[in-house]
Every structure is written in C-alpha cells, then in structure tokens.
JSON list of C-alpha atoms in Angstrom, two decimals:
[
{"chain": "A", "resi": 22, "resn": "MET", "atom": "CA", "xyz": [209.87, -32.36, -194.62]},
{"chain": "A", "resi": 23, "resn": "VAL", "atom": "CA", "xyz": [212.47, -30.30, -192.71]},
{"chain": "A", "resi": 24, "resn": "GLN", "atom": "CA", "xyz": [214.03, -27.17, -194.07]},
{"chain": "A", "resi": 25, "resn": "ASN", "atom": "CA", "xyz": [217.45, -28.70, -194.63]},
{"chain": "A", "resi": 26, "resn": "PHE", "atom": "CA", "xyz": [215.89, -31.08, -197.15]},
{"chain": "A", "resi": 27, "resn": "ARG", "atom": "CA", "xyz": [213.82, -28.40, -198.85]},
{"chain": "A", "resi": 28, "resn": "GLU", "atom": "CA", "xyz": [216.61, -25.97, -199.63]},
{"chain": "A", "resi": 29, "resn": "PRO", "atom": "CA", "xyz": [218.70, -28.23, -201.93]},
{"chain": "A", "resi": 30, "resn": "GLN", "atom": "CA", "xyz": [215.52, -29.13, -203.82]},
{"chain": "A", "resi": 31, "resn": "ILE", "atom": "CA", "xyz": [214.61, -25.45, -204.10]},
{"chain": "A", "resi": 32, "resn": "LEU", "atom": "CA", "xyz": [218.03, -24.74, -205.56]},
{"chain": "A", "resi": 33, "resn": "GLU", "atom": "CA", "xyz": [217.66, -27.62, -208.09]},
{"chain": "A", "resi": 34, "resn": "ILE", "atom": "CA", "xyz": [214.23, -26.30, -209.17]},
{"chain": "A", "resi": 35, "resn": "ALA", "atom": "CA", "xyz": [215.72, -22.83, -209.61]},
{"chain": "A", "resi": 36, "resn": "ARG", "atom": "CA", "xyz": [218.56, -24.31, -211.79]},
{"chain": "A", "resi": 37, "resn": "THR", "atom": "CA", "xyz": [216.13, -26.23, -213.87]},
{"chain": "A", "resi": 38, "resn": "GLU", "atom": "CA", "xyz": [213.39, -23.61, -214.33]},
{"chain": "A", "resi": 39, "resn": "GLY", "atom": "CA", "xyz": [215.35, -20.43, -213.90]},
{"chain": "A", "resi": 40, "resn": "LYS", "atom": "CA", "xyz": [213.05, -19.04, -211.21]},
{"chain": "A", "resi": 41, "resn": "VAL", "atom": "CA", "xyz": [211.10, -20.33, -208.23]},
{"chain": "A", "resi": 42, "resn": "LYS", "atom": "CA", "xyz": [207.75, -18.94, -207.09]},
{"chain": "A", "resi": 43, "resn": "VAL", "atom": "CA", "xyz": [206.66, -18.85, -203.44]},
{"chain": "A", "resi": 44, "resn": "GLU", "atom": "CA", "xyz": [203.14, -20.18, -204.03]},
{"chain": "A", "resi": 45, "resn": "ASP", "atom": "CA", "xyz": [204.33, -22.99, -206.31]},
{"chain": "A", "resi": 46, "resn": "LEU", "atom": "CA", "xyz": [206.92, -24.13, -203.79]},
{"chain": "A", "resi": 47, "resn": "ALA", "atom": "CA", "xyz": [204.37, -23.96, -200.94]},
{"chain": "A", "resi": 48, "resn": "ARG", "atom": "CA", "xyz": [202.08, -26.33, -202.88]},
{"chain": "A", "resi": 49, "resn": "ARG", "atom": "CA", "xyz": [204.90, -28.56, -203.91]},
{"chain": "A", "resi": 50, "resn": "PHE", "atom": "CA", "xyz": [206.27, -29.03, -200.38]},
{"chain": "A", "resi": 51, "resn": "ASP", "atom": "CA", "xyz": [202.85, -28.73, -198.64]},
{"chain": "A", "resi": 52, "resn": "VAL", "atom": "CA", "xyz": [203.98, -25.95, -196.32]},
{"chain": "A", "resi": 53, "resn": "THR", "atom": "CA", "xyz": [202.86, -22.35, -195.78]},
{"chain": "A", "resi": 54, "resn": "VAL", "atom": "CA", "xyz": [204.02, -19.47, -198.02]},
{"chain": "A", "resi": 55, "resn": "GLN", "atom": "CA", "xyz": [205.57, -17.93, -194.90]},
{"chain": "A", "resi": 56, "resn": "THR", "atom": "CA", "xyz": [207.78, -21.02, -194.51]},
{"chain": "A", "resi": 57, "resn": "ILE", "atom": "CA", "xyz": [208.89, -20.81, -198.11]},
{"chain": "A", "resi": 58, "resn": "ARG", "atom": "CA", "xyz": [209.64, -17.09, -197.82]},
{"chain": "A", "resi": 59, "resn": "ARG", "atom": "CA", "xyz": [211.89, -17.86, -194.87]},
{"chain": "A", "resi": 60, "resn": "ASP", "atom": "CA", "xyz": [213.65, -20.57, -196.94]},
{"chain": "A", "resi": 61, "resn": "LEU", "atom": "CA", "xyz": [214.19, -18.14, -199.84]},
{"chain": "A", "resi": 62, "resn": "THR", "atom": "CA", "xyz": [215.47, -15.40, -197.50]},
{"chain": "A", "resi": 63, "resn": "GLU", "atom": "CA", "xyz": [218.00, -17.77, -195.97]},
{"chain": "A", "resi": 64, "resn": "LEU", "atom": "CA", "xyz": [219.14, -18.94, -199.38]},
{"chain": "A", "resi": 65, "resn": "ALA", "atom": "CA", "xyz": [219.43, -15.30, -200.50]},
{"chain": "A", "resi": 66, "resn": "ASP", "atom": "CA", "xyz": [221.42, -14.37, -197.33]},
{"chain": "A", "resi": 67, "resn": "GLU", "atom": "CA", "xyz": [223.83, -17.23, -198.25]},
{"chain": "A", "resi": 68, "resn": "GLY", "atom": "CA", "xyz": [224.18, -15.77, -201.79]},
{"chain": "A", "resi": 69, "resn": "LYS", "atom": "CA", "xyz": [222.59, -18.86, -203.40]},
{"chain": "A", "resi": 70, "resn": "LEU", "atom": "CA", "xyz": [219.49, -17.08, -204.74]},
{"chain": "A", "resi": 71, "resn": "GLU", "atom": "CA", "xyz": [218.34, -13.52, -205.39]},
{"chain": "A", "resi": 72, "resn": "ARG", "atom": "CA", "xyz": [214.86, -12.54, -204.18]},
{"chain": "A", "resi": 73, "resn": "VAL", "atom": "CA", "xyz": [212.46, -11.10, -206.74]},
{"chain": "A", "resi": 74, "resn": "HIS", "atom": "CA", "xyz": [208.80, -10.28, -206.42]},
{"chain": "A", "resi": 75, "resn": "GLY", "atom": "CA", "xyz": [206.91, -13.48, -205.70]},
{"chain": "A", "resi": 76, "resn": "GLY", "atom": "CA", "xyz": [209.92, -15.73, -205.58]},
{"chain": "A", "resi": 77, "resn": "ALA", "atom": "CA", "xyz": [213.68, -15.92, -206.32]},
{"chain": "A", "resi": 78, "resn": "VAL", "atom": "CA", "xyz": [216.17, -16.50, -209.17]},
{"chain": "A", "resi": 79, "resn": "LEU", "atom": "CA", "xyz": [219.68, -17.74, -209.32]},
{"chain": "A", "resi": 80, "resn": "PRO", "atom": "CA", "xyz": [222.43, -15.17, -208.78]},
{"chain": "A", "resi": 81, "resn": "SER", "atom": "CA", "xyz": [223.70, -13.78, -212.06]},
{"chain": "A", "resi": 82, "resn": "GLY", "atom": "CA", "xyz": [227.13, -14.73, -213.39]},
{"chain": "A", "resi": 83, "resn": "VAL", "atom": "CA", "xyz": [227.61, -14.14, -217.11]},
{"chain": "A", "resi": 84, "resn": "SER", "atom": "CA", "xyz": [224.03, -13.10, -217.98]},
{"chain": "A", "resi": 85, "resn": "ASN", "atom": "CA", "xyz": [221.78, -10.61, -216.29]},
{"chain": "A", "resi": 86, "resn": "ILE", "atom": "CA", "xyz": [218.38, -11.48, -214.74]},
{"chain": "A", "resi": 87, "resn": "GLY", "atom": "CA", "xyz": [215.24, -10.24, -216.48]},
{"chain": "A", "resi": 88, "resn": "TYR", "atom": "CA", "xyz": [214.33, -6.57, -216.43]},
{"chain": "A", "resi": 89, "resn": "GLU", "atom": "CA", "xyz": [211.02, -6.99, -214.65]},
{"chain": "A", "resi": 90, "resn": "ASP", "atom": "CA", "xyz": [212.64, -9.19, -211.98]},
{"chain": "A", "resi": 91, "resn": "ARG", "atom": "CA", "xyz": [215.41, -6.55, -211.57]},
{"chain": "A", "resi": 92, "resn": "ARG", "atom": "CA", "xyz": [212.78, -3.85, -211.17]},
{"chain": "A", "resi": 93, "resn": "SER", "atom": "CA", "xyz": [211.21, -5.69, -208.24]},
{"chain": "A", "resi": 94, "resn": "LEU", "atom": "CA", "xyz": [214.52, -6.80, -206.67]},
{"chain": "A", "resi": 95, "resn": "ASN", "atom": "CA", "xyz": [215.26, -4.75, -203.58]},
{"chain": "A", "resi": 96, "resn": "SER", "atom": "CA", "xyz": [212.77, -2.09, -204.72]},
{"chain": "A", "resi": 97, "resn": "ASN", "atom": "CA", "xyz": [212.46, -0.53, -201.24]},
{"chain": "A", "resi": 98, "resn": "ALA", "atom": "CA", "xyz": [216.26, -0.19, -200.94]},
{"chain": "A", "resi": 99, "resn": "LYS", "atom": "CA", "xyz": [216.44, 1.38, -204.44]},
{"chain": "A", "resi": 100, "resn": "SER", "atom": "CA", "xyz": [213.83, 3.94, -203.48]},
{"chain": "A", "resi": 101, "resn": "SER", "atom": "CA", "xyz": [215.73, 4.88, -200.33]},
{"chain": "A", "resi": 102, "resn": "ILE", "atom": "CA", "xyz": [219.03, 5.13, -202.23]},
{"chain": "A", "resi": 103, "resn": "ALA", "atom": "CA", "xyz": [217.38, 7.25, -204.95]},
{"chain": "A", "resi": 104, "resn": "ARG", "atom": "CA", "xyz": [216.09, 9.77, -202.48]},
{"chain": "A", "resi": 105, "resn": "LEU", "atom": "CA", "xyz": [219.55, 10.19, -201.00]},
{"chain": "A", "resi": 106, "resn": "CYS", "atom": "CA", "xyz": [221.08, 10.66, -204.46]},
{"chain": "A", "resi": 107, "resn": "ALA", "atom": "CA", "xyz": [218.42, 13.12, -205.62]},
{"chain": "A", "resi": 108, "resn": "GLN", "atom": "CA", "xyz": [219.03, 15.24, -202.52]},
{"chain": "A", "resi": 109, "resn": "ALA", "atom": "CA", "xyz": [222.70, 15.65, -203.63]},
{"chain": "A", "resi": 110, "resn": "ILE", "atom": "CA", "xyz": [221.62, 16.99, -207.01]},
{"chain": "A", "resi": 111, "resn": "PRO", "atom": "CA", "xyz": [220.74, 20.66, -206.93]},
{"chain": "A", "resi": 112, "resn": "ASN", "atom": "CA", "xyz": [218.21, 22.51, -209.10]},
{"chain": "A", "resi": 113, "resn": "ASP", "atom": "CA", "xyz": [219.61, 24.18, -212.26]},
{"chain": "A", "resi": 114, "resn": "ALA", "atom": "CA", "xyz": [221.86, 21.21, -213.01]},
{"chain": "A", "resi": 115, "resn": "SER", "atom": "CA", "xyz": [222.66, 19.11, -216.08]},
{"chain": "A", "resi": 116, "resn": "LEU", "atom": "CA", "xyz": [223.06, 15.37, -215.67]},
{"chain": "A", "resi": 117, "resn": "PHE", "atom": "CA", "xyz": [223.35, 11.95, -217.33]},
{"chain": "A", "resi": 118, "resn": "LEU", "atom": "CA", "xyz": [221.13, 9.06, -216.23]},
{"chain": "A", "resi": 119, "resn": "ASN", "atom": "CA", "xyz": [222.13, 5.69, -217.67]},
{"chain": "A", "resi": 120, "resn": "ILE", "atom": "CA", "xyz": [220.33, 2.35, -218.13]},
{"chain": "A", "resi": 121, "resn": "GLY", "atom": "CA", "xyz": [219.04, 0.58, -215.00]},
{"chain": "A", "resi": 122, "resn": "THR", "atom": "CA", "xyz": [216.28, 0.22, -212.53]},
{"chain": "A", "resi": 123, "resn": "SER", "atom": "CA", "xyz": [218.26, 2.11, -209.88]},
{"chain": "A", "resi": 124, "resn": "THR", "atom": "CA", "xyz": [218.70, 5.13, -212.11]},
{"chain": "A", "resi": 125, "resn": "GLU", "atom": "CA", "xyz": [214.99, 4.98, -212.94]},
{"chain": "A", "resi": 126, "resn": "ALA", "atom": "CA", "xyz": [214.31, 5.22, -209.26]},
{"chain": "A", "resi": 127, "resn": "VAL", "atom": "CA", "xyz": [216.52, 8.31, -209.10]},
{"chain": "A", "resi": 128, "resn": "ALA", "atom": "CA", "xyz": [214.54, 9.83, -212.06]},
{"chain": "A", "resi": 129, "resn": "ARG", "atom": "CA", "xyz": [211.32, 9.39, -210.05]},
{"chain": "A", "resi": 130, "resn": "GLU", "atom": "CA", "xyz": [212.85, 11.37, -207.18]},
{"chain": "A", "resi": 131, "resn": "LEU", "atom": "CA", "xyz": [213.90, 14.22, -209.56]},
{"chain": "A", "resi": 132, "resn": "VAL", "atom": "CA", "xyz": [210.43, 15.01, -210.92]},
{"chain": "A", "resi": 133, "resn": "HIS", "atom": "CA", "xyz": [210.08, 17.99, -208.61]},
{"chain": "A", "resi": 134, "resn": "HIS", "atom": "CA", "xyz": [213.50, 19.47, -209.31]},
{"chain": "A", "resi": 135, "resn": "THR", "atom": "CA", "xyz": [213.55, 22.66, -211.30]},
{"chain": "A", "resi": 136, "resn": "ASN", "atom": "CA", "xyz": [215.48, 23.74, -214.41]},
{"chain": "A", "resi": 137, "resn": "LEU", "atom": "CA", "xyz": [217.21, 20.38, -215.03]},
{"chain": "A", "resi": 138, "resn": "MET", "atom": "CA", "xyz": [218.69, 19.16, -218.27]},
{"chain": "A", "resi": 139, "resn": "VAL", "atom": "CA", "xyz": [218.71, 15.37, -218.41]},
{"chain": "A", "resi": 140, "resn": "VAL", "atom": "CA", "xyz": [220.61, 13.39, -221.03]},
{"chain": "A", "resi": 141, "resn": "THR", "atom": "CA", "xyz": [219.82, 9.73, -221.05]},
{"chain": "A", "resi": 142, "resn": "ASN", "atom": "CA", "xyz": [220.04, 6.52, -223.04]},
{"chain": "A", "resi": 143, "resn": "ASN", "atom": "CA", "xyz": [217.17, 5.03, -221.08]},
{"chain": "A", "resi": 144, "resn": "ILE", "atom": "CA", "xyz": [213.66, 5.44, -222.60]},
{"chain": "A", "resi": 145, "resn": "ASN", "atom": "CA", "xyz": [212.09, 4.63, -219.21]},
{"chain": "A", "resi": 146, "resn": "VAL", "atom": "CA", "xyz": [213.98, 7.54, -217.58]},
{"chain": "A", "resi": 147, "resn": "ALA", "atom": "CA", "xyz": [212.75, 9.86, -220.34]},
{"chain": "A", "resi": 148, "resn": "ASN", "atom": "CA", "xyz": [209.20, 8.76, -219.82]},
{"chain": "A", "resi": 149, "resn": "ILE", "atom": "CA", "xyz": [209.48, 9.41, -216.08]},
{"chain": "A", "resi": 150, "resn": "MET", "atom": "CA", "xyz": [211.06, 12.83, -216.52]},
{"chain": "A", "resi": 151, "resn": "ILE", "atom": "CA", "xyz": [208.28, 13.87, -218.89]},
{"chain": "A", "resi": 152, "resn": "ASN", "atom": "CA", "xyz": [206.29, 14.46, -215.65]},
{"chain": "A", "resi": 153, "resn": "ASN", "atom": "CA", "xyz": [208.75, 17.29, -214.75]},
{"chain": "A", "resi": 154, "resn": "ASN", "atom": "CA", "xyz": [207.68, 20.36, -216.63]},
{"chain": "A", "resi": 155, "resn": "ASN", "atom": "CA", "xyz": [210.89, 22.18, -215.58]},
{"chain": "A", "resi": 156, "resn": "CYS", "atom": "CA", "xyz": [213.16, 19.66, -217.19]},
{"chain": "A", "resi": 157, "resn": "GLN", "atom": "CA", "xyz": [214.75, 19.55, -220.65]},
{"chain": "A", "resi": 158, "resn": "ILE", "atom": "CA", "xyz": [215.19, 15.96, -221.85]},
{"chain": "A", "resi": 159, "resn": "MET", "atom": "CA", "xyz": [217.80, 14.83, -224.36]},
{"chain": "A", "resi": 160, "resn": "LEU", "atom": "CA", "xyz": [217.38, 11.24, -225.47]},
{"chain": "A", "resi": 161, "resn": "ALA", "atom": "CA", "xyz": [220.52, 9.67, -226.93]},
{"chain": "A", "resi": 162, "resn": "GLY", "atom": "CA", "xyz": [220.05, 7.79, -230.16]},
{"chain": "A", "resi": 163, "resn": "GLY", "atom": "CA", "xyz": [221.18, 4.22, -230.80]},
{"chain": "A", "resi": 164, "resn": "MET", "atom": "CA", "xyz": [220.01, 0.63, -230.97]},
{"chain": "A", "resi": 165, "resn": "LEU", "atom": "CA", "xyz": [216.91, 0.07, -228.84]},
{"chain": "A", "resi": 166, "resn": "ARG", "atom": "CA", "xyz": [217.08, -2.88, -226.47]},
{"chain": "A", "resi": 167, "resn": "ARG", "atom": "CA", "xyz": [213.46, -3.87, -226.17]},
{"chain": "A", "resi": 168, "resn": "SER", "atom": "CA", "xyz": [214.01, -5.90, -222.97]},
{"chain": "A", "resi": 169, "resn": "ASP", "atom": "CA", "xyz": [214.60, -2.79, -220.84]},
{"chain": "A", "resi": 170, "resn": "GLY", "atom": "CA", "xyz": [214.21, 0.34, -223.00]},
{"chain": "A", "resi": 171, "resn": "GLY", "atom": "CA", "xyz": [217.99, 0.97, -223.17]},
{"chain": "A", "resi": 172, "resn": "LEU", "atom": "CA", "xyz": [219.73, 2.56, -226.04]},
{"chain": "A", "resi": 173, "resn": "THR", "atom": "CA", "xyz": [223.27, 1.38, -226.81]},
{"chain": "A", "resi": 174, "resn": "GLY", "atom": "CA", "xyz": [225.96, 1.26, -229.49]},
{"chain": "A", "resi": 175, "resn": "ASP", "atom": "CA", "xyz": [228.33, 3.65, -231.25]},
{"chain": "A", "resi": 176, "resn": "LEU", "atom": "CA", "xyz": [225.59, 6.19, -232.10]},
{"chain": "A", "resi": 177, "resn": "THR", "atom": "CA", "xyz": [224.60, 6.44, -228.41]},
{"chain": "A", "resi": 178, "resn": "THR", "atom": "CA", "xyz": [228.28, 6.86, -227.35]},
{"chain": "A", "resi": 179, "resn": "ARG", "atom": "CA", "xyz": [228.82, 9.62, -229.91]},
{"chain": "A", "resi": 180, "resn": "THR", "atom": "CA", "xyz": [225.75, 11.49, -228.71]},
{"chain": "A", "resi": 181, "resn": "ILE", "atom": "CA", "xyz": [226.90, 11.27, -225.08]},
{"chain": "A", "resi": 182, "resn": "GLU", "atom": "CA", "xyz": [230.30, 12.66, -226.18]},
{"chain": "A", "resi": 183, "resn": "GLN", "atom": "CA", "xyz": [228.68, 15.87, -227.41]},
{"chain": "A", "resi": 184, "resn": "PHE", "atom": "CA", "xyz": [227.91, 16.91, -223.79]},
{"chain": "A", "resi": 185, "resn": "LYS", "atom": "CA", "xyz": [229.79, 17.85, -220.63]},
{"chain": "A", "resi": 186, "resn": "VAL", "atom": "CA", "xyz": [227.41, 17.78, -217.73]},
{"chain": "A", "resi": 187, "resn": "ASP", "atom": "CA", "xyz": [227.51, 18.56, -214.01]},
{"chain": "A", "resi": 188, "resn": "PHE", "atom": "CA", "xyz": [226.55, 15.17, -212.76]},
{"chain": "A", "resi": 189, "resn": "ALA", "atom": "CA", "xyz": [226.28, 11.53, -213.91]},
{"chain": "A", "resi": 190, "resn": "VAL", "atom": "CA", "xyz": [224.14, 9.04, -212.06]},
{"chain": "A", "resi": 191, "resn": "VAL", "atom": "CA", "xyz": [225.06, 5.48, -212.99]},
{"chain": "A", "resi": 192, "resn": "GLY", "atom": "CA", "xyz": [224.19, 2.01, -211.89]},
{"chain": "A", "resi": 193, "resn": "CYS", "atom": "CA", "xyz": [225.97, -1.29, -212.42]},
{"chain": "A", "resi": 194, "resn": "SER", "atom": "CA", "xyz": [225.30, -5.00, -212.16]},
{"chain": "A", "resi": 195, "resn": "ALA", "atom": "CA", "xyz": [228.08, -5.87, -209.73]},
{"chain": "A", "resi": 196, "resn": "ILE", "atom": "CA", "xyz": [231.02, -4.44, -207.79]},
{"chain": "A", "resi": 197, "resn": "ASP", "atom": "CA", "xyz": [234.00, -6.66, -207.08]},
{"chain": "A", "resi": 198, "resn": "GLU", "atom": "CA", "xyz": [236.46, -6.70, -204.23]},
{"chain": "A", "resi": 199, "resn": "ASP", "atom": "CA", "xyz": [238.96, -4.58, -206.19]},
{"chain": "A", "resi": 200, "resn": "GLY", "atom": "CA", "xyz": [236.32, -1.75, -206.39]},
{"chain": "A", "resi": 201, "resn": "ASP", "atom": "CA", "xyz": [235.60, -2.32, -210.09]},
{"chain": "A", "resi": 202, "resn": "LEU", "atom": "CA", "xyz": [232.05, -1.65, -211.41]},
{"chain": "A", "resi": 203, "resn": "LEU", "atom": "CA", "xyz": [230.96, -4.49, -213.63]},
{"chain": "A", "resi": 204, "resn": "ASP", "atom": "CA", "xyz": [228.17, -5.14, -216.16]},
{"chain": "A", "resi": 205, "resn": "PHE", "atom": "CA", "xyz": [227.06, -7.71, -218.78]},
{"chain": "A", "resi": 206, "resn": "ASP", "atom": "CA", "xyz": [226.64, -5.92, -222.08]},
{"chain": "A", "resi": 207, "resn": "MET", "atom": "CA", "xyz": [229.77, -4.61, -223.76]},
{"chain": "A", "resi": 208, "resn": "GLN", "atom": "CA", "xyz": [227.90, -1.98, -225.78]},
{"chain": "A", "resi": 209, "resn": "GLU", "atom": "CA", "xyz": [226.20, -0.68, -222.63]},
{"chain": "A", "resi": 210, "resn": "VAL", "atom": "CA", "xyz": [229.61, -0.60, -220.86]},
{"chain": "A", "resi": 211, "resn": "GLY", "atom": "CA", "xyz": [231.00, 1.55, -223.68]},
{"chain": "A", "resi": 212, "resn": "VAL", "atom": "CA", "xyz": [228.22, 4.07, -223.19]},
{"chain": "A", "resi": 213, "resn": "SER", "atom": "CA", "xyz": [228.67, 4.08, -219.41]},
{"chain": "A", "resi": 214, "resn": "LYS", "atom": "CA", "xyz": [232.40, 4.73, -219.79]},
{"chain": "A", "resi": 215, "resn": "ALA", "atom": "CA", "xyz": [231.60, 7.77, -221.99]},
{"chain": "A", "resi": 216, "resn": "ILE", "atom": "CA", "xyz": [229.03, 9.00, -219.49]},
{"chain": "A", "resi": 217, "resn": "ILE", "atom": "CA", "xyz": [231.65, 8.94, -216.71]},
{"chain": "A", "resi": 218, "resn": "ARG", "atom": "CA", "xyz": [234.24, 10.67, -218.87]},
{"chain": "A", "resi": 219, "resn": "HIS", "atom": "CA", "xyz": [231.91, 13.50, -219.81]},
{"chain": "A", "resi": 220, "resn": "ALA", "atom": "CA", "xyz": [230.54, 14.35, -216.33]},
{"chain": "A", "resi": 221, "resn": "ARG", "atom": "CA", "xyz": [232.20, 16.62, -213.86]},
{"chain": "A", "resi": 222, "resn": "LYS", "atom": "CA", "xyz": [231.03, 14.44, -210.96]},
{"chain": "A", "resi": 223, "resn": "THR", "atom": "CA", "xyz": [229.71, 10.90, -211.01]},
{"chain": "A", "resi": 224, "resn": "PHE", "atom": "CA", "xyz": [227.36, 9.24, -208.48]},
{"chain": "A", "resi": 225, "resn": "LEU", "atom": "CA", "xyz": [226.88, 5.48, -208.22]},
{"chain": "A", "resi": 226, "resn": "VAL", "atom": "CA", "xyz": [223.60, 4.08, -207.02]},
{"chain": "A", "resi": 227, "resn": "ALA", "atom": "CA", "xyz": [223.99, 0.48, -205.89]},
{"chain": "A", "resi": 228, "resn": "ASP", "atom": "CA", "xyz": [222.03, -1.64, -203.41]},
{"chain": "A", "resi": 229, "resn": "GLN", "atom": "CA", "xyz": [223.85, -4.18, -201.24]},
{"chain": "A", "resi": 230, "resn": "SER", "atom": "CA", "xyz": [223.09, -7.07, -203.59]},
{"chain": "A", "resi": 231, "resn": "LYS", "atom": "CA", "xyz": [225.62, -5.66, -206.10]},
{"chain": "A", "resi": 232, "resn": "PHE", "atom": "CA", "xyz": [228.43, -6.53, -203.65]},
{"chain": "A", "resi": 233, "resn": "THR", "atom": "CA", "xyz": [227.68, -10.30, -203.83]},
{"chain": "A", "resi": 234, "resn": "ARG", "atom": "CA", "xyz": [227.11, -10.57, -207.59]},
{"chain": "A", "resi": 235, "resn": "SER", "atom": "CA", "xyz": [229.48, -11.01, -210.54]},
{"chain": "A", "resi": 236, "resn": "ALA", "atom": "CA", "xyz": [229.52, -9.77, -214.08]},
{"chain": "A", "resi": 237, "resn": "PRO", "atom": "CA", "xyz": [232.20, -10.05, -216.83]},
{"chain": "A", "resi": 238, "resn": "ALA", "atom": "CA", "xyz": [232.65, -6.54, -218.29]},
{"chain": "A", "resi": 239, "resn": "ARG", "atom": "CA", "xyz": [234.41, -3.71, -216.49]},
{"chain": "A", "resi": 240, "resn": "ILE", "atom": "CA", "xyz": [232.95, -0.17, -216.56]},
{"chain": "A", "resi": 241, "resn": "ALA", "atom": "CA", "xyz": [235.24, 1.77, -214.19]},
{"chain": "A", "resi": 242, "resn": "SER", "atom": "CA", "xyz": [236.77, 1.89, -210.76]},
{"chain": "A", "resi": 243, "resn": "LEU", "atom": "CA", "xyz": [235.25, 3.36, -207.60]},
{"chain": "A", "resi": 244, "resn": "ARG", "atom": "CA", "xyz": [238.32, 5.57, -207.79]},
{"chain": "A", "resi": 245, "resn": "GLU", "atom": "CA", "xyz": [236.53, 7.46, -210.66]},
{"chain": "A", "resi": 246, "resn": "ILE", "atom": "CA", "xyz": [233.27, 7.90, -208.59]},
{"chain": "A", "resi": 247, "resn": "ALA", "atom": "CA", "xyz": [232.58, 10.96, -206.46]},
{"chain": "A", "resi": 248, "resn": "ALA", "atom": "CA", "xyz": [230.04, 9.28, -204.24]},
{"chain": "A", "resi": 249, "resn": "VAL", "atom": "CA", "xyz": [228.42, 5.88, -203.75]},
{"chain": "A", "resi": 250, "resn": "PHE", "atom": "CA", "xyz": [224.85, 5.71, -202.46]},
{"chain": "A", "resi": 251, "resn": "SER", "atom": "CA", "xyz": [223.82, 2.34, -200.97]},
{"chain": "A", "resi": 252, "resn": "ASP", "atom": "CA", "xyz": [221.46, 0.84, -198.47]},
{"chain": "A", "resi": 253, "resn": "ALA", "atom": "CA", "xyz": [224.14, -0.93, -196.41]},
{"chain": "A", "resi": 254, "resn": "PRO", "atom": "CA", "xyz": [227.75, -0.33, -195.47]},
{"chain": "A", "resi": 255, "resn": "LEU", "atom": "CA", "xyz": [230.32, -1.42, -198.09]},
{"chain": "A", "resi": 256, "resn": "PRO", "atom": "CA", "xyz": [232.62, -4.37, -197.34]},
{"chain": "A", "resi": 257, "resn": "VAL", "atom": "CA", "xyz": [235.53, -3.25, -195.12]},
{"chain": "A", "resi": 258, "resn": "SER", "atom": "CA", "xyz": [238.12, -3.68, -197.91]},
{"chain": "A", "resi": 259, "resn": "LEU", "atom": "CA", "xyz": [236.11, -1.35, -200.13]},
{"chain": "A", "resi": 260, "resn": "VAL", "atom": "CA", "xyz": [235.54, 1.25, -197.42]},
{"chain": "A", "resi": 261, "resn": "GLU", "atom": "CA", "xyz": [239.36, 1.48, -197.02]},
{"chain": "A", "resi": 262, "resn": "LYS", "atom": "CA", "xyz": [239.81, 1.85, -200.77]},
{"chain": "A", "resi": 263, "resn": "CYS", "atom": "CA", "xyz": [237.11, 4.52, -201.01]},
{"chain": "A", "resi": 264, "resn": "THR", "atom": "CA", "xyz": [238.77, 6.46, -198.23]},
{"chain": "A", "resi": 265, "resn": "SER", "atom": "CA", "xyz": [242.12, 6.40, -200.04]},
{"chain": "A", "resi": 266, "resn": "TRP", "atom": "CA", "xyz": [240.40, 7.43, -203.31]},
{"chain": "A", "resi": 267, "resn": "ASP", "atom": "CA", "xyz": [238.30, 10.24, -201.71]},
{"chain": "A", "resi": 268, "resn": "THR", "atom": "CA", "xyz": [235.18, 8.46, -202.81]},
{"chain": "A", "resi": 269, "resn": "GLU", "atom": "CA", "xyz": [232.36, 9.36, -200.49]},
{"chain": "A", "resi": 270, "resn": "VAL", "atom": "CA", "xyz": [230.13, 6.54, -199.24]},
{"chain": "A", "resi": 271, "resn": "ILE", "atom": "CA", "xyz": [226.55, 7.53, -198.28]},
{"chain": "A", "resi": 272, "resn": "VAL", "atom": "CA", "xyz": [224.40, 4.83, -196.64]},
{"chain": "A", "resi": 273, "resn": "GLY", "atom": "CA", "xyz": [220.68, 5.22, -196.14]}
]
C-alpha cells in the first residue's frame, strides 16, 4: 500500500477514534513504525493532524485536545521556549503564571530563581514551584478543573485582581492572523484577561503549532503583550504587526 492511500485512511481513523497510535497503524497497514511516523509528520506539516506522544490527534477547533496529549505535544520546543522566557525574568520579581503546559514548562525553569512571588491559578505550577525554597506561592481560589489542575471562575478572577505584579507569563491555545490570542474556556479566558490587566509586563509563550490552530474565545491582542517567546519565526503578517505594536519577538 503506497503512502497516498494510507494518509486518507489515517485521517478517517483519527476522525472516528479521536486519536491514532503509531504502533496500531503500523500493524493495521503492515508497515514499519518509522513509515507511519513519516506519514504522521507529513500530515502534521499539512495541518491535518497534531503530533502527540505515540501518535497524533485531529487539530483542535472548538474543543481542546486532552491535557496529557497537550503536555507531550512539542515538549522539546516548549522547554526551549521556557528557558528563554525564564532568562527574561529577574530574581526578586513578582509574577503571574496561568493555566497551560507551556507555563508549567516556564515554572520548571524558575525553580532556581531567588526571592520570587508567584501567583497562579494552576495547581501544577504551584506543585512545581514548591521545589524552589526561595519562592512565595499564592494559589488563586476558584473552581478546580480536574482535567488539568486549573482554577477558574469569578473567585479566581477576584483573587487575581488583588495583585499588581511585575510580570505575567501566559499561554494560549491559538493565535490568529489578526494577532489575537484565543482559547476554548470562557471562564479561563476571563482569568487570563485579569492576569494581563494586573501585570506591568506580559510575556506570551507559544510554540509554532499555535499559529496553525483555531479556538473560539478571544483573550487579548499581541498589541498588549511585551514579548512573544516561540520556537519558530512568526508568520510575516504577524511580524509586521508586532513591529508596529512594539511587541518583541524572541525565537529560540
């Protein structure tokens, strides 16, 4: 069976089952796992699938992919982006870290910073920062979302509004051609808006997959962001916008 025949069937399996696994596809098509990985990489490059650990999922539209799949998606890129972002945050700083696997990666890079105060609505971030003995941790209250350890809702927003911090580090699910940051959960979006309003400077951490995805709820514009940290250059149209908005773009 040639590759052109496999790929439509792989997409149909993904639509039916929600996810495809490399080893399952290799058995189904009687080819090597290396061949299937190449198929999935090509489909991902075309924007038809998103690679996750051990396989791939359909690109998100109106609902997000699962937390564990998001955690493994582009994990090396997220680590590289996180290091760059952490380098821009000095010791003796206060900061917000919101919900997301990219912000969790930043938290891991901050464990050796000194005299930080971290305010977060992400239980996973709080658990990571526990390893930093020179860090004060403020966990915002709210409704716990068990799927990813996020805290959302009016109580969370009101807690965030009690602070004015030096930096906010935020992630998002997608960035569109207008430079708008997008997400899926309206309550989470409300918290992210408050985080941006109550920070003196906001950093966005976003790997290149965010520029090919879509989500229905608007958080903010790149106009409101001080710096974007990514693993690949932004689309040309967004580079021009960021230049006019004085939004710094840092690529690692």
